Amino acid sequence: MTNSTTASTPSAAAPTATRELKKGSLATLRQLTPFLAPYTRRFIVAGIALLVAAGATLAIPAAFKQMIDMGFGGSGTRSIQHVDLVFLALFGLATVLALATAARFYSVSWLGERVTADIRAAVYNHVVTQSPEFFETTQTGEVLSRITTDTTLIQSVVGTSISMALRNALLFIGGLVMLFVTSPKLSAIIVGLLILTVLPIVIFGRRVRTLSRDSQDRVADASAMAGEILNAMPTVQAFTHEKIESSRFGGSVEGAFQTAMRRIKARAFLTMLAIVLVFGAIVFVLWLGAHAVLSGEMTGGDLGQFILYASITAGAIGALSEVMGEAQRAAGATERLLELMSVKSKIQSPAQPLPLPPRAANGAALSLNDVMFSYPSRPETNSLDHVTLDIKPGETVAVVGPSGAGKTTLFQLFLRFYDPQSGSIKLDGVDIRQLELHTLRDAIGIVPQDTVIFSANAMENIRYGRADASDEEVIAVARLAAAHEFIERLPQGYHSFLGERGVRLSGGQRQRIAIARALLKNPPLLLLDEATSALDAESERLVQSALEAAMVGRTTVIIAHRLATVQRADRIIVMEDGKIVETGTHASLVALGGIYANLAALQFHHVHVEH
């Protein structure tokens, strides 16, 4: 996979490599529409509540005008009755405003939580379908930051900011209209001044948007670093790098802090600028209004109404500037999430997949024909170089060779984590690129060199091999893998929590859990990558016996550095520099006097010296 292929299709490196090149814009938020569309009814309810609340708010200044002009302007019983009616009307408006505001808050908060949950699920569902190329070039902490921090920003926009923006936009428009109704002359002056004040606010807002994007990126970098170090704590402590790593993380956090402070300072200045300019304009116009009352050009009620509408309009502008800042941050977050969602795995199931033939009694046939492959991160190096290999059903084939020879790469290609640049791989005569990915991988069981144990109990860890397996089936395969006895000795037996990454188990115990998991899957093709490497002599004997029984009725490919584990294989493949250089049985390869013979001589001589 050369670099040229990334031009037309976003590659797995896209989230990290391109994030600095793009600037967030509010238009990006439109791309959230697919997540918002299913909840149209909720938006309608929130919209109605919003309109009612805005209408009630805009009616309050008119009630005050009536109270000032008709209540305080007269005397006697009629004036008192009028004041009473006005205050009753005000209380009624306040009640309507309270109910409508509560309905709006509930509706938009529900939408924020619901849409955020949907986005998180969609991003996670997308990420787990990516090929290993994606995780080869993208840090896990970066992805987690986007799923958590970025979606939280979107939640604040959907659940609060959109509602606040619409509310204040309505108040601004309604307040502006009522200002012109009250005094066209003063309103024209105030609008002219506001236009002059908005321009610098908009220009400076662009700076805030850029800094918001940078701030999110720095937080993601710190999260990625923390995730990497926390997953390697034994190594960090073994090399006494605690202070070094703390210093590195502290530097990353400090960098994120400094970037955040630049954003905060810019937003603080933007807020200050908006308030000073807007309220300065309003105070000037109100000064003109006071003179108009004194000269008899307008009534005290008119001025009171004008002041209230001016306050509502100014407050709406201030709130909108605040919301714009939040929306710009969310636009950057949305952009980052959309980058992640736009990455398409190069490994896809075909549009019209072929079925596998019925499973044979003795396992699956596997063949490679002139396979060439290099990893995307190092395209100049061939990890496999013109490899051709035929494995018969029921055959046990061992693959040996020095580190970097291409042994594990074979397994990666068998599982179709990557596709070769040329050549083909067939399972039971069907090109694996023509198979649905789940069909292919369901036919393969693997025991990896680095055993993965999940944060669950022993029963569920083994059941990962087949989700619908019964407890009895789990226990049966645990017995086969020589895992039953040590699991039974755990405090709660099969229901004992094994700790994150299996920290409560020894290496050998983790290996046997993985073997049991593969046996539960019961695949026609079994891949063993150093399956006994972490076992002591007694456990190795038990597991080796279990594996030999498990190999019956299936094809097995074994990777091993310890040649004692592969001597009884039907065939041994020796690899070096991505090529198959020798093939034969243990005896024939030793007699050949080549690479395998040298490896065997070194290992068996070492064992003899130890004894």
PDB file of N, CA and C in Angstrom, residues 3-76:
ATOM      1  N   ASN A   3       1.968   5.282  -0.614  1.00  0.00           N
ATOM      2  CA  ASN A   3       1.408   6.536  -0.150  1.00  0.00           C
ATOM      3  C   ASN A   3       0.451   7.148  -1.157  1.00  0.00           C
ATOM      4  N   SER A   4       0.611   6.794  -2.393  1.00  0.00           N
ATOM      5  CA  SER A   4      -0.249   7.387  -3.414  1.00  0.00           C
ATOM      6  C   SER A   4      -1.689   7.004  -3.259  1.00  0.00           C
ATOM      7  N   THR A   5      -1.953   5.886  -2.656  1.00  0.00           N
ATOM      8  CA  THR A   5      -3.323   5.426  -2.521  1.00  0.00           C
ATOM      9  C   THR A   5      -4.128   6.259  -1.567  1.00  0.00           C
ATOM     10  N   THR A   6      -3.478   7.050  -0.773  1.00  0.00           N
ATOM     11  CA  THR A   6      -4.204   7.841   0.218  1.00  0.00           C
ATOM     12  C   THR A   6      -4.784   9.116  -0.359  1.00  0.00           C
ATOM     13  N   ALA A   7      -4.482   9.398  -1.594  1.00  0.00           N
ATOM     14  CA  ALA A   7      -4.956  10.653  -2.162  1.00  0.00           C
ATOM     15  C   ALA A   7      -6.445  10.670  -2.384  1.00  0.00           C
ATOM     16  N   SER A   8      -6.990   9.540  -2.833  1.00  0.00           N
ATOM     17  CA  SER A   8      -8.413   9.511  -3.137  1.00  0.00           C
ATOM     18  C   SER A   8      -9.260   9.039  -1.991  1.00  0.00           C
ATOM     19  N   THR A   9      -8.716   8.197  -1.144  1.00  0.00           N
ATOM     20  CA  THR A   9      -9.471   7.652  -0.021  1.00  0.00           C
ATOM     21  C   THR A   9      -8.787   8.023   1.266  1.00  0.00           C
ATOM     22  N   PRO A  10      -9.520   8.533   2.247  1.00  0.00           N
ATOM     23  CA  PRO A  10      -8.882   8.856   3.517  1.00  0.00           C
ATOM     24  C   PRO A  10      -8.233   7.633   4.105  1.00  0.00           C
ATOM     25  N   SER A  11      -7.007   7.762   4.513  1.00  0.00           N
ATOM     26  CA  SER A  11      -6.282   6.632   5.059  1.00  0.00           C
ATOM     27  C   SER A  11      -6.444   6.584   6.552  1.00  0.00           C
ATOM     28  N   ALA A  12      -5.885   5.516   7.119  1.00  0.00           N
ATOM     29  CA  ALA A  12      -5.976   5.365   8.562  1.00  0.00           C
ATOM     30  C   ALA A  12      -5.235   6.454   9.288  1.00  0.00           C
ATOM     31  N   ALA A  13      -4.301   7.111   8.599  1.00  0.00           N
ATOM     32  CA  ALA A  13      -3.543   8.158   9.266  1.00  0.00           C
ATOM     33  C   ALA A  13      -4.251   9.493   9.285  1.00  0.00           C
ATOM     34  N   ALA A  14      -5.392   9.544   8.631  1.00  0.00           N
ATOM     35  CA  ALA A  14      -6.063  10.841   8.457  1.00  0.00           C
ATOM     36  C   ALA A  14      -6.350  11.599   9.725  1.00  0.00           C
ATOM     37  N   PRO A  15      -6.845  10.959  10.803  1.00  0.00           N
ATOM     38  CA  PRO A  15      -7.197  11.752  11.982  1.00  0.00           C
ATOM     39  C   PRO A  15      -6.044  12.550  12.542  1.00  0.00           C
ATOM     40  N   THR A  16      -4.857  11.951  12.583  1.00  0.00           N
ATOM     41  CA  THR A  16      -3.724  12.643  13.181  1.00  0.00           C
ATOM     42  C   THR A  16      -3.018  13.534  12.175  1.00  0.00           C
ATOM     43  N   ALA A  17      -2.880  13.051  10.950  1.00  0.00           N
ATOM     44  CA  ALA A  17      -2.044  13.755   9.990  1.00  0.00           C
ATOM     45  C   ALA A  17      -2.670  15.026   9.460  1.00  0.00           C
ATOM     46  N   THR A  18      -3.995  15.069   9.356  1.00  0.00           N
ATOM     47  CA  THR A  18      -4.616  16.219   8.709  1.00  0.00           C
ATOM     48  C   THR A  18      -5.276  17.174   9.662  1.00  0.00           C
ATOM     49  N   ARG A  19      -5.288  16.855  10.939  1.00  0.00           N
ATOM     50  CA  ARG A  19      -6.087  17.667  11.847  1.00  0.00           C
ATOM     51  C   ARG A  19      -5.593  19.098  11.954  1.00  0.00           C
ATOM     52  N   GLU A  20      -4.265  19.343  11.757  1.00  0.00           N
ATOM     53  CA  GLU A  20      -3.732  20.698  11.882  1.00  0.00           C
ATOM     54  C   GLU A  20      -4.003  21.522  10.627  1.00  0.00           C
ATOM     55  N   LEU A  21      -4.402  20.844   9.522  1.00  0.00           N
ATOM     56  CA  LEU A  21      -4.536  21.549   8.263  1.00  0.00           C
ATOM     57  C   LEU A  21      -5.903  22.200   8.115  1.00  0.00           C
ATOM     58  N   LYS A  22      -6.886  21.734   8.906  1.00  0.00           N
ATOM     59  CA  LYS A  22      -8.249  22.211   8.721  1.00  0.00           C
ATOM     60  C   LYS A  22      -8.645  23.173   9.818  1.00  0.00           C
ATOM     61  N   LYS A  23      -9.487  24.113   9.480  1.00  0.00           N
ATOM     62  CA  LYS A  23     -10.015  25.051  10.461  1.00  0.00           C
ATOM     63  C   LYS A  23     -11.492  24.752  10.687  1.00  0.00           C
ATOM     64  N   GLY A  24     -11.903  24.700  11.937  1.00  0.00           N
ATOM     65  CA  GLY A  24     -13.306  24.448  12.252  1.00  0.00           C
ATOM     66  C   GLY A  24     -14.154  25.635  11.841  1.00  0.00           C
ATOM     67  N   SER A  25     -15.329  25.401  11.341  1.00  0.00           N
ATOM     68  CA  SER A  25     -16.265  26.472  11.021  1.00  0.00           C
ATOM     69  C   SER A  25     -17.648  26.018  11.436  1.00  0.00           C
ATOM     70  N   LEU A  26     -18.520  27.004  11.663  1.00  0.00           N
ATOM     71  CA  LEU A  26     -19.867  26.683  12.123  1.00  0.00           C
ATOM     72  C   LEU A  26     -20.620  25.849  11.099  1.00  0.00           C
ATOM     73  N   ALA A  27     -20.252  25.968   9.811  1.00  0.00           N
ATOM     74  CA  ALA A  27     -20.907  25.163   8.771  1.00  0.00           C
ATOM     75  C   ALA A  27     -20.699  23.671   9.016  1.00  0.00           C
ATOM     76  N   THR A  28     -19.610  23.328   9.712  1.00  0.00           N
ATOM     77  CA  THR A  28     -19.329  21.926  10.015  1.00  0.00           C
ATOM     78  C   THR A  28     -20.453  21.309  10.833  1.00  0.00           C
ATOM     79  N   LEU A  29     -21.089  22.112  11.687  1.00  0.00           N
ATOM     80  CA  LEU A  29     -22.144  21.589  12.554  1.00  0.00           C
ATOM     81  C   LEU A  29     -23.332  21.061  11.756  1.00  0.00           C
ATOM     82  N   ARG A  30     -23.483  21.519  10.507  1.00  0.00           N
ATOM     83  CA  ARG A  30     -24.583  21.014   9.677  1.00  0.00           C
ATOM     84  C   ARG A  30     -24.438  19.514   9.428  1.00  0.00           C
ATOM     85  N   GLN A  31     -23.214  19.027   9.492  1.00  0.00           N
ATOM     86  CA  GLN A  31     -22.986  17.613   9.218  1.00  0.00           C
ATOM     87  C   GLN A  31     -23.447  16.710  10.367  1.00  0.00           C
ATOM     88  N   LEU A  32     -23.926  17.336  11.443  1.00  0.00           N
ATOM     89  CA  LEU A  32     -24.540  16.553  12.518  1.00  0.00           C
ATOM     90  C   LEU A  32     -25.989  16.210  12.205  1.00  0.00           C
ATOM     91  N   THR A  33     -26.516  16.731  11.088  1.00  0.00           N
ATOM     92  CA  THR A  33     -27.928  16.544  10.741  1.00  0.00           C
ATOM     93  C   THR A  33     -28.376  15.082  10.777  1.00  0.00           C
ATOM     94  N   PRO A  34     -27.594  14.124  10.247  1.00  0.00           N
ATOM     95  CA  PRO A  34     -28.055  12.727  10.308  1.00  0.00           C
ATOM     96  C   PRO A  34     -28.306  12.232  11.728  1.00  0.00           C
ATOM     97  N   PHE A  35     -27.589  12.789  12.704  1.00  0.00           N
ATOM     98  CA  PHE A  35     -27.798  12.380  14.088  1.00  0.00           C
ATOM     99  C   PHE A  35     -28.997  13.099  14.718  1.00  0.00           C
ATOM    100  N   LEU A  36     -29.344  14.270  14.187  1.00  0.00           N
ATOM    101  CA  LEU A  36     -30.455  15.050  14.736  1.00  0.00           C
ATOM    102  C   LEU A  36     -31.790  14.675  14.109  1.00  0.00           C
ATOM    103  N   ALA A  37     -31.748  14.256  12.841  1.00  0.00           N
ATOM    104  CA  ALA A  37     -32.975  14.014  12.083  1.00  0.00           C
ATOM    105  C   ALA A  37     -33.955  13.040  12.741  1.00  0.00           C
ATOM    106  N   PRO A  38     -33.496  11.949  13.381  1.00  0.00           N
ATOM    107  CA  PRO A  38     -34.481  11.009  13.954  1.00  0.00           C
ATOM    108  C   PRO A  38     -35.328  11.598  15.075  1.00  0.00           C
ATOM    109  N   TYR A  39     -34.961  12.763  15.592  1.00  0.00           N
ATOM    110  CA  TYR A  39     -35.657  13.308  16.761  1.00  0.00           C
ATOM    111  C   TYR A  39     -36.371  14.617  16.418  1.00  0.00           C
ATOM    112  N   THR A  40     -36.962  14.647  15.215  1.00  0.00           N
ATOM    113  CA  THR A  40     -37.643  15.858  14.743  1.00  0.00           C
ATOM    114  C   THR A  40     -38.758  16.280  15.693  1.00  0.00           C
ATOM    115  N   ARG A  41     -39.518  15.316  16.204  1.00  0.00           N
ATOM    116  CA  ARG A  41     -40.645  15.650  17.087  1.00  0.00           C
ATOM    117  C   ARG A  41     -40.155  16.360  18.350  1.00  0.00           C
ATOM    118  N   ARG A  42     -39.056  15.878  18.894  1.00  0.00           N
ATOM    119  CA  ARG A  42     -38.498  16.533  20.085  1.00  0.00           C
ATOM    120  C   ARG A  42     -38.096  17.967  19.764  1.00  0.00           C
ATOM    121  N   PHE A  43     -37.531  18.164  18.598  1.00  0.00           N
ATOM    122  CA  PHE A  43     -37.142  19.519  18.206  1.00  0.00           C
ATOM    123  C   PHE A  43     -38.371  20.412  18.055  1.00  0.00           C
ATOM    124  N   ILE A  44     -39.453  19.844  17.540  1.00  0.00           N
ATOM    125  CA  ILE A  44     -40.682  20.635  17.384  1.00  0.00           C
ATOM    126  C   ILE A  44     -41.221  21.055  18.755  1.00  0.00           C
ATOM    127  N   VAL A  45     -41.238  20.097  19.709  1.00  0.00           N
ATOM    128  CA  VAL A  45     -41.696  20.408  21.069  1.00  0.00           C
ATOM    129  C   VAL A  45     -40.818  21.500  21.686  1.00  0.00           C
ATOM    130  N   ALA A  46     -39.503  21.339  21.542  1.00  0.00           N
ATOM    131  CA  ALA A  46     -38.571  22.339  22.088  1.00  0.00           C
ATOM    132  C   ALA A  46     -38.778  23.685  21.406  1.00  0.00           C
ATOM    133  N   GLY A  47     -39.048  23.653  20.081  1.00  0.00           N
ATOM    134  CA  GLY A  47     -39.268  24.902  19.345  1.00  0.00           C
ATOM    135  C   GLY A  47     -40.515  25.635  19.804  1.00  0.00           C
ATOM    136  N   ILE A  48     -41.604  24.872  20.030  1.00  0.00           N
ATOM    137  CA  ILE A  48     -42.844  25.508  20.512  1.00  0.00           C
ATOM    138  C   ILE A  48     -42.622  26.132  21.885  1.00  0.00           C
ATOM    139  N   ALA A  49     -41.961  25.371  22.784  1.00  0.00           N
ATOM    140  CA  ALA A  49     -41.671  25.904  24.121  1.00  0.00           C
ATOM    141  C   ALA A  49     -40.793  27.146  24.030  1.00  0.00           C
ATOM    142  N   LEU A  50     -39.869  27.115  23.095  1.00  0.00           N
ATOM    143  CA  LEU A  50     -38.968  28.251  22.897  1.00  0.00           C
ATOM    144  C   LEU A  50     -39.730  29.494  22.448  1.00  0.00           C
ATOM    145  N   LEU A  51     -40.644  29.315  21.513  1.00  0.00           N
ATOM    146  CA  LEU A  51     -41.439  30.444  21.019  1.00  0.00           C
ATOM    147  C   LEU A  51     -42.327  31.029  22.120  1.00  0.00           C
ATOM    148  N   VAL A  52     -42.939  30.143  22.902  1.00  0.00           N
ATOM    149  CA  VAL A  52     -43.808  30.612  23.982  1.00  0.00           C
ATOM    150  C   VAL A  52     -42.999  31.396  25.013  1.00  0.00           C
ATOM    151  N   ALA A  53     -41.816  30.857  25.392  1.00  0.00           N
ATOM    152  CA  ALA A  53     -40.980  31.533  26.385  1.00  0.00           C
ATOM    153  C   ALA A  53     -40.500  32.882  25.873  1.00  0.00           C
ATOM    154  N   ALA A  54     -40.094  32.933  24.598  1.00  0.00           N
ATOM    155  CA  ALA A  54     -39.633  34.201  24.024  1.00  0.00           C
ATOM    156  C   ALA A  54     -40.776  35.207  23.954  1.00  0.00           C
ATOM    157  N   GLY A  55     -41.972  34.738  23.571  1.00  0.00           N
ATOM    158  CA  GLY A  55     -43.128  35.630  23.513  1.00  0.00           C
ATOM    159  C   GLY A  55     -43.479  36.201  24.881  1.00  0.00           C
ATOM    160  N   ALA A  56     -43.418  35.359  25.898  1.00  0.00           N
ATOM    161  CA  ALA A  56     -43.717  35.828  27.258  1.00  0.00           C
ATOM    162  C   ALA A  56     -42.700  36.872  27.710  1.00  0.00           C
ATOM    163  N   THR A  57     -41.432  36.611  27.386  1.00  0.00           N
ATOM    164  CA  THR A  57     -40.378  37.565  27.765  1.00  0.00           C
ATOM    165  C   THR A  57     -40.588  38.918  27.089  1.00  0.00           C
ATOM    166  N   LEU A  58     -40.943  38.882  25.801  1.00  0.00           N
ATOM    167  CA  LEU A  58     -41.123  40.130  25.053  1.00  0.00           C
ATOM    168  C   LEU A  58     -42.392  40.875  25.465  1.00  0.00           C
ATOM    169  N   ALA A  59     -43.348  40.183  26.093  1.00  0.00           N
ATOM    170  CA  ALA A  59     -44.586  40.841  26.526  1.00  0.00           C
ATOM    171  C   ALA A  59     -44.399  41.610  27.832  1.00  0.00           C
ATOM    172  N   ILE A  60     -43.380  41.250  28.605  1.00  0.00           N
ATOM    173  CA  ILE A  60     -43.191  41.881  29.925  1.00  0.00           C
ATOM    174  C   ILE A  60     -42.952  43.390  29.834  1.00  0.00           C
ATOM    175  N   PRO A  61     -42.076  43.897  28.928  1.00  0.00           N
ATOM    176  CA  PRO A  61     -41.890  45.359  28.865  1.00  0.00           C
ATOM    177  C   PRO A  61     -43.172  46.118  28.527  1.00  0.00           C
ATOM    178  N   ALA A  62     -44.039  45.520  27.662  1.00  0.00           N
ATOM    179  CA  ALA A  62     -45.303  46.186  27.318  1.00  0.00           C
ATOM    180  C   ALA A  62     -46.189  46.331  28.554  1.00  0.00           C
ATOM    181  N   ALA A  63     -46.157  45.297  29.429  1.00  0.00           N
ATOM    182  CA  ALA A  63     -46.939  45.377  30.666  1.00  0.00           C
ATOM    183  C   ALA A  63     -46.395  46.481  31.573  1.00  0.00           C
ATOM    184  N   PHE A  64     -45.104  46.639  31.609  1.00  0.00           N
ATOM    185  CA  PHE A  64     -44.503  47.701  32.423  1.00  0.00           C
ATOM    186  C   PHE A  64     -44.891  49.081  31.886  1.00  0.00           C
ATOM    187  N   LYS A  65     -44.960  49.230  30.566  1.00  0.00           N
ATOM    188  CA  LYS A  65     -45.376  50.520  29.975  1.00  0.00           C
ATOM    189  C   LYS A  65     -46.786  50.869  30.441  1.00  0.00           C
ATOM    190  N   GLN A  66     -47.674  49.825  30.380  1.00  0.00           N
ATOM    191  CA  GLN A  66     -49.055  50.068  30.832  1.00  0.00           C
ATOM    192  C   GLN A  66     -49.091  50.482  32.305  1.00  0.00           C
ATOM    193  N   MET A  67     -48.297  49.836  33.115  1.00  0.00           N
ATOM    194  CA  MET A  67     -48.270  50.124  34.542  1.00  0.00           C
ATOM    195  C   MET A  67     -47.784  51.554  34.797  1.00  0.00           C
ATOM    196  N   ILE A  68     -46.757  51.971  34.078  1.00  0.00           N
ATOM    197  CA  ILE A  68     -46.190  53.320  34.304  1.00  0.00           C
ATOM    198  C   ILE A  68     -47.129  54.400  33.805  1.00  0.00           C
ATOM    199  N   ASP A  69     -47.621  54.250  32.549  1.00  0.00           N
ATOM    200  CA  ASP A  69     -48.412  55.323  31.950  1.00  0.00           C
ATOM    201  C   ASP A  69     -49.824  55.406  32.510  1.00  0.00           C
ATOM    202  N   MET A  70     -50.488  54.255  32.711  1.00  0.00           N
ATOM    203  CA  MET A  70     -51.893  54.270  33.102  1.00  0.00           C
ATOM    204  C   MET A  70     -52.096  54.073  34.607  1.00  0.00           C
ATOM    205  N   GLY A  71     -51.108  53.436  35.265  1.00  0.00           N
ATOM    206  CA  GLY A  71     -51.240  53.213  36.696  1.00  0.00           C
ATOM    207  C   GLY A  71     -50.658  54.355  37.494  1.00  0.00           C
ATOM    208  N   PHE A  72     -49.384  54.666  37.253  1.00  0.00           N
ATOM    209  CA  PHE A  72     -48.724  55.721  38.015  1.00  0.00           C
ATOM    210  C   PHE A  72     -49.066  57.118  37.501  1.00  0.00           C
ATOM    211  N   GLY A  73     -49.607  57.150  36.268  1.00  0.00           N
ATOM    212  CA  GLY A  73     -49.913  58.460  35.702  1.00  0.00           C
ATOM    213  C   GLY A  73     -51.233  59.031  36.183  1.00  0.00           C
ATOM    214  N   GLY A  74     -52.089  58.235  36.858  1.00  0.00           N
ATOM    215  CA  GLY A  74     -53.380  58.704  37.332  1.00  0.00           C
ATOM    216  C   GLY A  74     -53.483  58.579  38.830  1.00  0.00           C
ATOM    217  N   SER A  75     -54.745  58.664  39.322  1.00  0.00           N
ATOM    218  CA  SER A  75     -54.949  58.539  40.763  1.00  0.00           C
ATOM    219  C   SER A  75     -56.315  57.941  41.020  1.00  0.00           C
ATOM    220  N   GLY A  76     -56.556  57.504  42.225  1.00  0.00           N
ATOM    221  CA  GLY A  76     -57.863  57.002  42.602  1.00  0.00           C
ATOM    222  C   GLY A  76     -57.998  55.516  42.404  1.00  0.00           C
TER     223      GLY A  76
END
